[in-house]
Amino acid sequence: MPVTIKDIAKAAGVSHTTVSRALNSNPAISPETTERVQQLARQMGYVPSAVAQSLLSRRTQTIGMVVTTIADPFIVKVVEGAEQIALAAGYSIFLTTSHNKPEHEMAVVETFQRRRVDAIIVTSSRVGSLYSSQLDQIRVPIVLINNQEEGEFLHSVTVDDLQGAQLAVAHLLALGHRRIGYIGAADRPKSNGRRLAGYLAALKQAGVTPDPILMISPAATGDLERGRAGLEVLWAAGATAAFCYNDLIAIGLLLACRQRDISVPAMMSVVGFDDIEPALYTNPPLTTVHQPRLELGQLAMTMTLDLLNGQEAQDRILSCELVVRESTSQQISESANGEYSITSR
Amino acid sequence: MPVTIKDIAKAAGVSHTTVSRALNSNPAISPETTERVQQLARQMGYVPSAVAQSLLSRRTQTIGMVVTTIADPFIVKVVEGAEQIALAAGYSIFLTTSHNKPEHEMAVVETFQRRRVDAIIVTSSRVGSLYSSQLDQIRVPIVLINNQEEGEFLHSVTVDDLQGAQLAVAHLLALGHRRIGYIGAADRPKSNGRRLAGYLAALKQAGVTPDPILMISPAATGDLERGRAGLEVLWAAGATAAFCYNDLIAIGLLLACRQRDISVPAMMSVVGFDDIEPALYTNPPLTTVHQPRLELGQLAMTMTLDLLNGQEAQDRILSCELVVRESTSQQISESANGEYSITSR
DNA sequence: TTGTACGCGTTATCAA
DNA sequence: TTGATAACGCGTACAA
């Protein structure tokens, strides 16, 4: 069993109260006893019990964090950002994955309540619908990152999907593309809707009429598969460029292009979303929309700690940046006279 | 403040002792009161305090897990495996990253002690040297995953680096390669040494004399860079194949090959180690040694829980599998008479 | 300057 | 069948 202040008290010949005060450098204690007690504590390898302290202070200095999966490089960065801030403030994180399973999420929340976490951070979940019944029970602050549902009662940090999508599609338009496809993900309704809106906004700004056949959302088991399926439709529809809901879909599309000998970017320009690490290793390296993932996590945690300190916290929306790599190029075609010219096909 | 058993006691007109017993379905309590109390607890939204329970039981049902970084896809899988098992057993995980910084690791251990975690799991660290002074202070079980130092005092789960490396190099040898390079990582001394040993063992078994110039360990800022640097040396030394310490190094090498127009696998076969996700997306897809990462985490956690239940735990070594993709092929060269023949160059 | 007493929420012991 | 009491490790109001 670990050493307690009582053990130290016995060894030092003082009361446990004095030990407690000495260890906390309480000025009421004489410098000599303070020094003596502290040295003794060190010798005996004393480490205060956060459990006992929590019981008394009613604060566990603990944050519960729910993510769908840490296999997603996007989420990893968010967690890293959150951890940095938490650690610096003396908080520890209970990290749990939900794999998007409602029953899992319920259980996680229950666990967090039992553990008396001071606050909860949830990423990319449909909190609104699922938790609503449990939510009023929870007294601790809840901060949502990129959540898929609207809800006024919670605090949130979100990435500006619309602006990011607009950036991506504007880039393709500037390169001369007019038949630009969008491959969406219907299972993330909110963000998918916003990215689609950005796509449409960019087209509108360029005076291009959207073609319904180019806006698809293939049902598939995984994002990679979705990209593969997307290519078939878009290629048949005469698209010269594709904007994908995320990088994994884009990578799936890239793989399918290679199999069908569709050269990227010469025959098909591809843009992703997220800027995950693998996007650097693809062939060609993927042009994509970079989300400030680290910052997302940092901000969410900062916000959480602010709330715990009784401060107000404003919801935040972070903007994205376009990272141009090699999967996009001018939409060119050889014209009759042998010269290259931009075409709108 | 959360509801306590005292609140329930007041509402039910019984003592808090009775409430506690009723909630735990103690047979000593009459069925009527039990039912009444349980229903009341549900209505009032009672959730027991793990903090108070821990203080009494001296068990927190909590595991501290230290990893170098969750940005490493390898580690992510290990964590996932560990989490599965922990969750099923009612344990929660404090996940912390150390980024290989000694001072960080010390702080983490200190935090875990304060939080009174029941056990600690550490991945890929040099525990032996760093922790030795703190180790005797810690009374809880410590399980090491793929640790970089020998030590009899701790429990461990390790992947069979030697066997995995042997598999990889034997594969290259079987394809006819004789000038096979090894690009190592000196900052992971233990596993690097074991993989090098596997490389040498395979060569020996095939009767190939190792050439020191082909066994390198480039000093570089990151693994990707290491791969780049490695290519220069190996290419100059006339290597036709390279076995890399890990996939990231292999990917770095792949990127460098593309820049220098060295076609893979026609001119250079490449094998990695780990089988991380990005290895699927490279061009060409990477042949690599698959580590049972999920199992590694599961086993470590199972072992930990066994130890907590007072059982003995045997150290384990898991074996690897070779995953052949498209970055390796027969070592062929056009001979004078126009036919293809295997050469040893 | 130091010590006594109490409480944080829960369970276990003993008594009624 | 139920209740009063103590204990887990710590911090704090109050007393000395």
XYZ file of C-alpha atoms (C1' of nucleotides) in Angstrom:
722
model
C 0.000 0.000 0.000
C 1.210 3.507 -0.796
C 2.549 5.803 1.899
C -0.032 8.153 3.430
C 0.356 11.387 5.306
C -0.420 9.489 8.473
C 2.613 7.296 7.916
C 4.714 10.390 7.535
C 3.107 11.948 10.581
C 4.030 8.952 12.675
C 7.589 8.991 11.392
C 7.957 12.712 11.974
C 6.247 12.717 15.339
C 3.632 15.280 14.319
C -0.026 15.156 13.411
C -1.175 14.316 9.911
C -2.579 17.812 9.681
C 0.862 19.294 10.073
C 2.172 16.985 7.411
C -0.567 18.017 5.029
C 0.218 21.651 5.621
C 3.948 21.188 5.367
C 3.621 19.380 2.050
C 1.490 22.201 0.719
C 4.063 24.731 1.948
C 1.553 26.364 4.243
C 3.264 29.452 5.734
C 1.702 28.712 9.106
C 4.136 25.856 9.565
C 7.665 26.589 10.781
C 10.343 26.347 8.122
C 12.150 23.651 10.084
C 9.248 21.224 10.366
C 8.243 21.977 6.805
C 11.695 21.072 5.606
C 11.858 18.018 7.823
C 8.482 16.711 6.722
C 9.114 17.307 3.044
C 12.409 15.508 3.196
C 10.816 12.614 5.022
C 8.055 12.459 2.433
C 10.597 12.267 -0.328
C 12.533 9.555 1.444
C 9.447 7.486 2.043
C 8.371 7.905 -1.570
C 5.147 9.643 -0.744
C 2.788 10.441 -3.609
C -0.485 12.151 -2.706
C -3.654 10.268 -3.572
C -5.635 12.030 -6.254
C -8.532 9.781 -5.282
C -8.763 11.141 -1.765
C -8.201 14.679 -2.979
C -10.959 14.293 -5.525
C -13.416 13.032 -2.968
C -12.822 16.114 -0.898
C -12.563 18.726 -3.626
C -15.256 17.199 -5.777
C -12.964 17.695 -8.726
C -11.120 14.853 -10.424
C -8.942 16.947 -12.742
C -10.029 14.494 -15.361
C -11.596 14.928 -18.798
C -13.575 12.237 -20.599
C -12.966 12.179 -24.319
C -15.069 10.163 -26.750
C -13.930 9.609 -30.300
C -15.335 7.318 -32.935
C -11.952 5.676 -33.543
C -8.299 6.548 -33.185
C -7.617 4.688 -36.408
C -8.668 7.879 -38.154
C -5.584 10.067 -38.586
C -7.821 13.081 -38.425
C -8.992 12.256 -34.945
C -5.511 11.393 -33.777
C -4.366 14.947 -34.322
C -7.372 16.312 -32.514
C -6.630 14.103 -29.545
C -2.999 15.169 -29.568
C -3.968 18.814 -29.496
C -6.380 18.241 -26.646
C -3.824 16.261 -24.710
C -1.186 18.972 -24.944
C -3.443 21.517 -23.309
C -4.838 19.129 -20.729
C -1.436 17.955 -19.616
C -0.134 21.478 -19.198
C -3.098 22.234 -16.953
C -2.650 19.130 -14.828
C -5.620 17.280 -16.258
C -5.629 13.668 -17.362
C -7.740 12.244 -20.156
C -9.909 9.165 -20.231
C -9.900 8.280 -23.910
C -12.608 5.993 -25.233
C -13.696 4.960 -28.685
C -17.333 4.549 -29.596
C -17.036 3.206 -33.158
C -20.237 5.094 -33.812
C -22.224 2.499 -31.914
C -25.030 4.131 -29.974
C -25.026 1.531 -27.224
C -21.294 2.045 -26.843
C -21.711 5.764 -26.530
C -24.350 5.379 -23.848
C -22.060 3.107 -21.875
C -19.180 5.526 -22.208
C -21.192 8.412 -20.868
C -22.321 6.270 -17.971
C -18.731 5.371 -17.198
C -17.661 8.982 -17.336
C -20.377 9.867 -14.876
C -19.271 7.184 -12.482
C -15.701 8.362 -12.727
C -16.852 11.888 -12.046
C -14.943 13.432 -14.929
C -14.996 17.220 -14.750
C -16.003 17.594 -18.394
C -16.622 15.646 -21.574
C -15.339 16.236 -25.097
C -16.975 14.431 -28.002
C -15.753 14.360 -31.593
C -17.771 13.822 -34.758
C -20.795 12.294 -33.113
C -24.500 12.744 -33.567
C -24.862 13.854 -30.027
C -28.089 15.701 -30.488
C -30.237 12.742 -31.251
C -28.552 10.024 -29.283
C -27.742 11.619 -26.000
C -30.675 13.929 -25.557
C -32.288 11.780 -22.901
C -29.114 11.362 -20.907
C -27.931 14.886 -21.460
C -29.990 16.675 -18.844
C -28.700 14.200 -16.275
C -25.148 15.265 -16.886
C -24.101 18.269 -14.957
C -20.635 18.665 -16.438
C -19.702 20.819 -19.418
C -19.773 19.068 -22.762
C -17.772 20.349 -25.708
C -18.428 19.019 -29.190
C -15.880 18.869 -31.984
C -17.223 18.755 -35.523
C -20.517 17.359 -34.351
C -23.066 16.158 -36.821
C -26.131 17.625 -35.222
C -27.295 21.093 -34.339
C -27.978 21.845 -30.712
C -28.028 25.077 -28.742
C -27.455 23.551 -25.365
C -23.885 22.480 -25.998
C -20.568 24.102 -26.691
C -18.764 23.332 -29.883
C -15.718 23.815 -32.045
C -16.199 23.177 -35.721
C -14.263 23.372 -38.904
C -15.683 25.527 -41.662
C -16.713 22.788 -44.073
C -18.457 25.163 -46.418
C -15.477 27.458 -46.778
C -13.106 24.522 -47.197
C -15.216 22.932 -49.913
C -15.537 26.245 -51.669
C -11.755 26.602 -51.668
C -11.326 23.168 -53.226
C -13.888 23.598 -55.972
C -12.766 27.149 -56.753
C -9.278 25.710 -57.284
C -10.604 23.192 -59.811
C -12.634 25.874 -61.552
C -9.586 28.110 -61.783
C -7.791 25.250 -63.500
C -10.458 25.288 -66.184
C -12.554 22.340 -65.059
C -16.280 22.561 -65.596
C -17.440 18.935 -65.215
C -16.567 18.607 -61.540
C -18.004 15.749 -59.522
C -18.681 15.558 -55.789
C -18.420 12.251 -53.946
C -20.173 12.585 -50.616
C -20.653 10.542 -47.449
C -24.263 10.259 -46.455
C -23.398 8.799 -43.068
C -22.016 12.164 -41.921
C -25.138 14.143 -42.799
C -24.204 17.497 -41.335
C -20.673 17.942 -42.601
C -21.561 16.268 -45.874
C -24.343 18.765 -46.379
C -22.053 21.669 -45.642
C -19.352 20.473 -48.029
C -21.928 19.946 -50.707
C -23.186 23.468 -50.077
C -19.644 24.780 -50.505
C -19.330 22.872 -53.758
C -22.554 24.400 -55.037
C -21.606 27.876 -53.858
C -18.319 27.725 -55.762
C -20.035 26.538 -58.926
C -22.597 29.280 -58.654
C -19.943 31.928 -58.183
C -18.283 30.718 -61.375
C -21.554 30.663 -63.237
C -21.503 26.908 -63.735
C -24.836 25.133 -63.575
C -24.625 22.115 -61.272
C -25.376 18.750 -62.835
C -27.223 16.353 -60.498
C -25.549 13.366 -62.080
C -22.194 14.632 -60.834
C -23.266 14.866 -57.204
C -23.192 11.375 -55.784
C -22.990 9.580 -52.480
C -22.233 5.930 -53.136
C -23.396 3.490 -50.511
C -20.396 1.348 -49.650
C -18.829 -0.462 -46.744
C -15.875 1.877 -46.380
C -14.636 5.199 -47.623
C -12.071 3.565 -49.881
C -14.792 1.564 -51.554
C -16.889 4.657 -51.866
C -14.137 6.285 -53.878
C -13.893 3.308 -56.197
C -17.619 3.280 -56.790
C -17.615 7.021 -57.285
C -15.121 6.849 -60.101
C -17.347 4.603 -62.191
C -20.226 7.026 -62.046
C -18.199 10.178 -62.543
C -16.097 8.813 -65.377
C -19.186 7.663 -67.199
C -20.679 11.104 -66.683
C -17.714 12.749 -68.352
C -16.239 14.405 -65.295
C -12.702 15.792 -65.597
C -12.306 16.434 -61.882
C -13.610 15.145 -58.579
C -13.947 16.753 -55.192
C -14.221 14.111 -52.475
C -15.801 14.342 -49.029
C -12.523 13.201 -47.495
C -9.034 11.953 -48.274
C -9.848 8.292 -47.850
C -12.516 8.521 -50.518
C -10.057 10.392 -52.709
C -7.466 7.694 -52.168
C -9.999 5.041 -53.093
C -10.693 6.963 -56.256
C -6.975 7.221 -56.971
C -6.567 3.479 -56.611
C -9.464 2.867 -58.979
C -7.983 5.284 -61.511
C -4.753 3.353 -61.542
C -6.577 0.090 -62.119
C -8.482 1.570 -65.031
C -5.434 3.347 -66.437
C -6.988 6.734 -65.969
C -4.009 8.987 -65.435
C -4.180 11.505 -62.598
C -4.127 14.448 -62.986
C -3.869 14.387 -66.785
C -7.246 12.742 -67.307
C -8.819 13.318 -63.918
C -8.033 15.883 -61.238
C -8.734 14.841 -57.661
C -9.155 16.884 -54.484
C -9.657 15.449 -51.019
C -10.539 16.878 -47.630
C -8.782 16.546 -44.233
C -5.102 16.366 -45.234
C -4.305 13.136 -43.444
C -0.751 11.814 -43.543
C -1.302 9.088 -46.156
C -2.307 11.859 -48.579
C 1.397 12.621 -48.799
C 2.336 9.124 -49.849
C -0.174 8.566 -52.601
C 0.755 8.639 -56.232
C 0.419 11.396 -57.152
C 0.437 13.226 -53.799
C -3.061 14.428 -53.088
C -4.287 17.998 -53.374
C -6.565 18.441 -50.399
C -8.214 20.763 -47.933
C -6.237 21.004 -44.730
C -8.242 21.078 -41.538
C -6.546 22.656 -38.530
C -6.876 19.412 -36.613
C -4.361 20.072 -33.885
C -5.842 23.473 -33.268
C -9.290 21.941 -33.171
C -8.290 19.734 -30.275
C -6.376 22.469 -28.517
C -9.255 24.881 -28.785
C -11.778 22.348 -27.576
C -9.701 21.627 -24.502
C -8.979 25.291 -23.810
C -12.674 25.962 -24.042
C -13.390 23.093 -21.686
C -10.945 24.343 -19.089
C -12.358 27.850 -19.415
C -15.800 26.485 -18.710
C -14.456 24.662 -15.669
C -13.062 27.936 -14.425
C -16.483 29.449 -14.659
C -15.723 31.512 -17.717
C -17.998 31.922 -20.668
C -17.014 30.088 -23.828
C -17.886 31.130 -27.333
C -18.544 28.538 -29.992
C -15.845 28.659 -32.631
C -15.599 27.908 -36.316
C -12.115 27.397 -37.736
C -11.320 27.926 -41.392
C -9.439 25.560 -43.692
C -6.583 25.934 -46.118
C -6.069 24.432 -49.536
C -2.925 22.342 -49.979
C -2.100 22.011 -53.650
C -0.070 18.931 -54.479
C 0.059 16.921 -57.683
C -3.350 15.341 -58.135
C -4.788 18.424 -59.814
C -3.847 20.170 -63.038
C -5.204 22.374 -65.818
C -8.064 20.860 -67.677
C -6.421 20.635 -71.066
C -7.255 18.965 -74.323
C -5.429 18.807 -77.577
C -7.338 20.868 -80.069
C -7.477 20.223 -83.798
C -4.612 22.496 -84.653
C -2.295 20.733 -82.254
C -2.247 23.496 -79.674
C -3.311 23.094 -76.115
C -6.345 25.036 -75.040
C -8.615 25.191 -72.090
C -11.926 23.639 -72.859
C -15.189 23.466 -71.066
C -16.165 20.300 -72.890
C -23.720 18.099 -7.268
C -24.505 14.491 -8.160
C -27.059 12.514 -6.201
C -25.610 10.464 -3.311
C -26.951 7.485 -1.457
C -27.719 9.825 1.428
C -30.060 11.808 -0.784
C -31.811 8.617 -1.714
C -31.915 7.535 1.911
C -33.635 10.740 2.877
C -36.158 10.399 0.084
C -36.857 6.764 0.933
C -36.945 7.282 4.660
C -34.270 4.690 5.362
C -30.616 4.808 6.312
C -27.914 5.254 3.709
C -26.624 1.834 4.679
C -29.871 0.275 3.566
C -29.699 2.161 0.316
C -26.212 0.905 -0.351
C -27.298 -2.635 0.301
C -30.437 -2.335 -1.764
C -28.502 -0.988 -4.715
C -26.094 -3.865 -4.483
C -29.010 -6.307 -4.289
C -27.936 -7.532 -0.901
C -30.245 -10.467 0.002
C -30.462 -9.228 3.571
C -32.746 -6.429 2.433
C -36.435 -7.140 1.901
C -37.523 -7.337 -1.718
C -39.962 -4.465 -1.231
C -37.476 -1.938 0.063
C -34.913 -3.109 -2.458
C -37.322 -2.477 -5.279
C -38.441 0.843 -3.836
C -34.906 2.105 -3.367
C -33.737 0.993 -6.784
C -36.631 2.685 -8.474
C -36.011 5.869 -6.512
C -32.346 5.781 -7.481
C -33.256 5.508 -11.121
C -35.721 8.364 -10.869
C -33.238 10.619 -9.148
C -30.564 9.805 -11.709
C -28.187 8.285 -9.225
C -24.775 7.206 -10.484
C -22.377 5.727 -7.919
C -19.121 7.562 -7.376
C -16.160 5.553 -8.537
C -14.014 7.971 -6.576
C -15.540 7.055 -3.246
C -15.534 3.384 -4.123
C -11.886 3.552 -5.066
C -10.931 5.204 -1.802
C -12.404 2.334 0.094
C -11.479 -0.567 -2.136
C -8.045 0.798 -2.947
C -8.691 -0.157 -6.546
C -9.399 2.416 -9.221
C -10.244 0.014 -12.045
C -7.961 2.164 -14.073
C -4.932 1.412 -16.247
C -2.266 3.942 -17.155
C -0.990 3.542 -20.672
C 2.086 5.329 -21.989
C 2.841 5.443 -25.684
C 5.416 7.472 -27.556
C 2.818 8.926 -29.893
C -0.573 7.998 -31.271
C 0.466 9.493 -34.602
C 2.135 6.141 -35.253
C -0.419 3.841 -36.887
C 1.365 0.912 -35.317
C 0.714 2.161 -31.817
C -2.866 3.040 -32.603
C -3.705 -0.590 -33.218
C -1.991 -1.654 -30.040
C -4.025 0.862 -28.078
C -7.215 -0.311 -29.735
C -6.503 -3.884 -28.783
C -5.780 -2.933 -25.213
C -8.894 -0.814 -25.011
C -11.163 -3.620 -26.178
C -10.056 -5.888 -23.376
C -10.034 -3.183 -20.728
C -13.515 -1.992 -21.556
C -14.940 -5.478 -21.417
C -13.475 -5.892 -17.957
C -14.791 -2.571 -16.676
C -11.463 -0.820 -16.674
C -10.804 2.639 -18.038
C -7.558 3.804 -19.598
C -5.540 6.922 -18.976
C -3.739 7.362 -22.262
C -0.667 9.568 -22.336
C 1.991 10.246 -24.924
C 5.626 10.653 -23.982
C 7.131 11.563 -27.359
C 10.199 9.705 -26.176
C 11.085 12.580 -23.880
C 12.558 11.257 -20.644
C 11.264 14.154 -18.558
C 7.820 13.550 -19.996
C 7.924 9.904 -19.089
C 8.939 10.677 -15.541
C 6.048 13.095 -15.210
C 3.622 10.554 -16.615
C 4.636 7.906 -14.139
C 4.288 10.407 -11.331
C 0.793 11.289 -12.512
C -0.165 7.645 -12.716
C 0.995 7.141 -9.173
C -1.057 10.059 -7.952
C -4.096 8.747 -9.748
C -3.523 5.349 -8.194
C -3.841 3.425 -11.432
C -3.994 -0.307 -10.823
C -1.358 -1.070 -13.453
C 0.780 0.517 -16.127
C 1.360 -0.499 -19.741
C 4.245 1.003 -21.661
C 4.944 0.621 -25.372
C 8.253 0.858 -27.199
C 10.117 2.656 -24.486
C 13.555 2.280 -23.028
C 12.142 1.571 -19.651
C 15.140 -0.191 -18.260
C 17.493 2.725 -18.239
C 15.116 5.563 -17.645
C 12.746 4.327 -15.051
C 15.029 2.169 -12.986
C 15.218 4.640 -10.139
C 11.481 5.192 -10.015
C 10.590 1.603 -10.667
C 11.075 0.168 -7.210
C 8.793 2.883 -5.874
C 5.953 1.666 -7.987
C 4.001 -1.136 -6.480
C 1.681 -1.780 -9.393
C 2.250 -4.283 -12.201
C 4.002 -2.928 -15.255
C 3.647 -4.586 -18.633
C 5.954 -3.634 -21.471
C 5.100 -3.883 -25.150
C 7.999 -4.140 -27.576
C 10.337 -2.530 -25.129
C 13.798 -1.523 -26.145
C 15.655 -2.749 -23.086
C 16.147 -6.051 -21.374
C 14.952 -6.393 -17.812
C 13.909 -9.378 -15.743
C 11.841 -7.466 -13.255
C 9.043 -6.581 -15.664
C 6.431 -8.357 -17.701
C 6.439 -8.002 -21.438
C 4.825 -8.802 -24.740
C 7.069 -8.574 -27.743
C 6.926 -9.160 -31.420
C 9.457 -11.558 -32.872
C 11.602 -9.066 -34.741
C 14.195 -11.625 -35.658
C 11.723 -14.029 -37.175
C 9.957 -11.236 -39.036
C 13.164 -9.874 -40.500
C 14.230 -13.361 -41.513
C 10.931 -13.813 -43.323
C 11.417 -10.600 -45.254
C 14.973 -11.247 -46.322
C 14.289 -14.894 -47.146
C 11.572 -13.636 -49.476
C 14.032 -11.375 -51.284
C 16.570 -14.163 -51.498
C 13.977 -16.499 -52.935
C 13.325 -13.907 -55.630
C 16.945 -14.154 -56.630
C 18.310 -11.052 -54.970
C 21.834 -11.197 -53.591
C 22.751 -7.552 -53.084
C 20.191 -6.830 -50.371
C 20.540 -3.712 -48.243
C 19.293 -3.117 -44.704
C 18.255 0.363 -43.622
C 18.134 0.456 -39.838
C 17.043 2.847 -37.114
C 19.716 3.342 -34.507
C 17.325 5.138 -32.167
C 15.467 1.882 -31.467
C 18.573 -0.071 -30.493
C 16.952 -3.267 -29.321
C 14.485 -3.970 -32.086
C 16.901 -2.633 -34.672
C 19.498 -5.070 -33.450
C 17.062 -7.952 -33.616
C 15.918 -7.120 -37.135
C 19.499 -6.804 -38.248
C 20.178 -10.186 -36.701
C 17.274 -11.646 -38.655
C 18.652 -10.113 -41.833
C 22.042 -11.679 -41.181
C 20.551 -15.027 -40.256
C 18.625 -15.193 -43.512
C 21.703 -14.311 -45.522
C 23.731 -16.923 -43.743
C 21.131 -19.572 -44.320
C 21.262 -18.786 -48.042
C 25.030 -18.829 -48.042
C 25.333 -15.156 -48.914
C 28.220 -13.258 -47.341
C 26.965 -10.033 -45.777
C 28.506 -6.850 -47.148
C 29.016 -4.167 -44.471
C 28.427 -1.419 -47.001
C 24.857 -2.652 -47.432
C 24.000 -2.446 -43.743
C 23.352 1.168 -42.944
C 21.600 3.318 -40.393
C 21.368 6.850 -41.753
C 21.156 9.619 -39.191
C 18.181 11.740 -40.166
C 15.444 13.812 -38.633
C 12.632 11.443 -39.508
C 12.064 7.968 -40.827
C 10.990 9.248 -44.225
C 14.265 11.140 -44.563
C 16.129 8.090 -43.442
C 14.663 6.171 -46.354
C 15.694 8.861 -48.793
C 19.236 8.951 -47.481
C 19.344 5.170 -47.481
C 18.578 4.929 -51.169
C 21.605 7.006 -52.143
C 23.976 4.708 -50.316
C 22.362 1.456 -51.391
C 21.990 2.437 -55.026
C 25.615 3.476 -55.203
C 26.550 0.165 -53.637
C 24.720 -1.757 -56.341
C 21.872 -3.095 -54.245
C 18.908 -4.612 -56.078
C 16.705 -4.847 -53.010
C 16.265 -3.152 -49.651
C 14.836 -4.371 -46.385
C 13.825 -1.438 -44.207
C 13.500 -1.250 -40.433
C 9.917 -0.037 -40.844
C 7.310 1.020 -43.368
C 7.911 4.729 -43.009
C 11.542 4.271 -43.976
C 10.422 2.105 -46.876
C 7.980 4.768 -47.980
C 10.718 7.381 -47.828
C 12.807 5.130 -50.001
C 9.927 4.684 -52.427
C 9.500 8.432 -52.746
C 13.199 8.855 -53.406
C 13.090 6.141 -56.058
C 10.372 7.958 -57.912
C 12.348 11.189 -57.867
C 15.383 9.458 -59.269
C 13.380 7.444 -61.786
C 14.394 4.176 -60.239
C 11.477 1.921 -60.997
C 10.127 -0.267 -58.180
C 10.192 -3.249 -58.195
C 11.841 -3.621 -61.610
C 15.083 -1.935 -60.587
C 14.772 -2.095 -56.825
C 12.695 -4.351 -54.610
C 11.573 -2.904 -51.284
C 10.316 -4.570 -48.112
C 9.101 -2.729 -45.038
C 8.157 -3.765 -41.514
C 4.981 -3.113 -39.484
C 2.266 -3.150 -42.174
C 0.800 0.252 -41.379
C -2.208 1.461 -43.348
C -0.380 3.875 -45.641
C 1.597 0.886 -46.941
C -1.551 0.001 -48.855
C -1.735 3.334 -50.621
C 1.824 3.643 -51.821
C 2.790 3.123 -55.421
C 3.458 0.304 -55.725
C 1.746 -1.141 -52.649
C 4.406 -2.154 -50.173
C 5.495 -5.687 -49.427
C 6.019 -5.726 -45.684
C 6.151 -7.727 -42.470
C 2.853 -7.670 -40.650
C 3.028 -7.338 -36.900
C 0.025 -8.636 -34.941
C -0.524 -5.196 -33.487
C -4.063 -5.607 -32.260
C -3.177 -8.882 -30.633
C -0.168 -7.263 -29.046
C -2.374 -4.768 -27.265
C -4.990 -7.338 -26.361
C -2.430 -9.683 -24.933
C -0.734 -6.962 -22.932
C -4.016 -5.955 -21.367
C -5.099 -9.526 -20.705
C -1.784 -10.119 -19.032
C -2.220 -6.987 -16.954
C -5.650 -8.005 -15.752
C -4.356 -11.473 -14.953
C -1.657 -9.940 -12.824
C -4.248 -7.823 -11.040
C -6.175 -10.981 -10.269
C -3.125 -12.402 -8.622
C -2.341 -14.821 -11.403
C 1.065 -15.488 -12.819
C 1.790 -14.074 -16.255
C 4.218 -15.477 -18.751
C 6.155 -13.190 -21.027
C 5.095 -13.667 -24.622
C 6.704 -13.338 -28.015
C 4.388 -13.085 -31.011
C 5.446 -14.028 -34.505
C 5.016 -11.997 -37.673
C 3.710 -12.708 -41.138
C 4.980 -11.603 -44.509
C 2.532 -9.672 -46.669
C 3.614 -9.775 -50.284
C 2.357 -6.857 -52.357
C 3.872 -5.230 -55.403
C 7.105 -3.615 -54.293
C 9.090 -6.828 -54.700
C 9.814 -8.952 -57.759
C 12.320 -11.380 -59.238
C 15.767 -9.994 -59.604
C 16.087 -10.143 -63.359
C 18.549 -8.796 -65.866
C 18.691 -8.980 -69.606
C 21.522 -11.244 -70.534
C 23.667 -10.983 -73.679
C 21.583 -13.410 -75.691
C 18.384 -11.549 -75.061
C 16.967 -14.020 -72.577
C 16.050 -13.207 -69.018
C 18.057 -14.935 -66.368
C 18.434 -14.730 -62.660
C 21.736 -13.160 -61.801
C 23.650 -12.747 -58.614
C 25.472 -9.729 -60.029
C 2.996 27.205 15.395
C 0.490 22.879 15.881
C -3.439 19.639 16.883
C -8.535 18.054 17.054
C -12.559 17.175 14.744
C -15.176 16.737 10.797
C -16.630 15.659 6.112
C -16.191 14.147 1.106
C -19.356 9.054 -0.742
C -19.134 4.506 -0.125
C -18.909 -0.189 2.044
C -18.132 -3.361 6.019
C -18.689 -4.579 10.807
C -21.307 -5.008 14.562
C -25.439 -4.427 17.127
C -30.358 -4.186 17.476
C -34.478 -6.967 8.174
C -32.390 -2.599 9.340
C -29.330 1.039 11.450
C -25.415 3.301 13.766
C -20.567 3.651 13.345
C -16.083 3.419 11.507
C -12.850 3.589 7.869
C -10.543 4.701 3.235
C -6.727 9.547 2.542
C -6.929 14.130 2.536
C -7.844 19.246 3.637
C -9.797 22.792 6.569
C -12.385 25.388 10.325
C -11.690 25.919 14.757
C -9.280 25.463 19.131
C -5.256 25.504 21.817
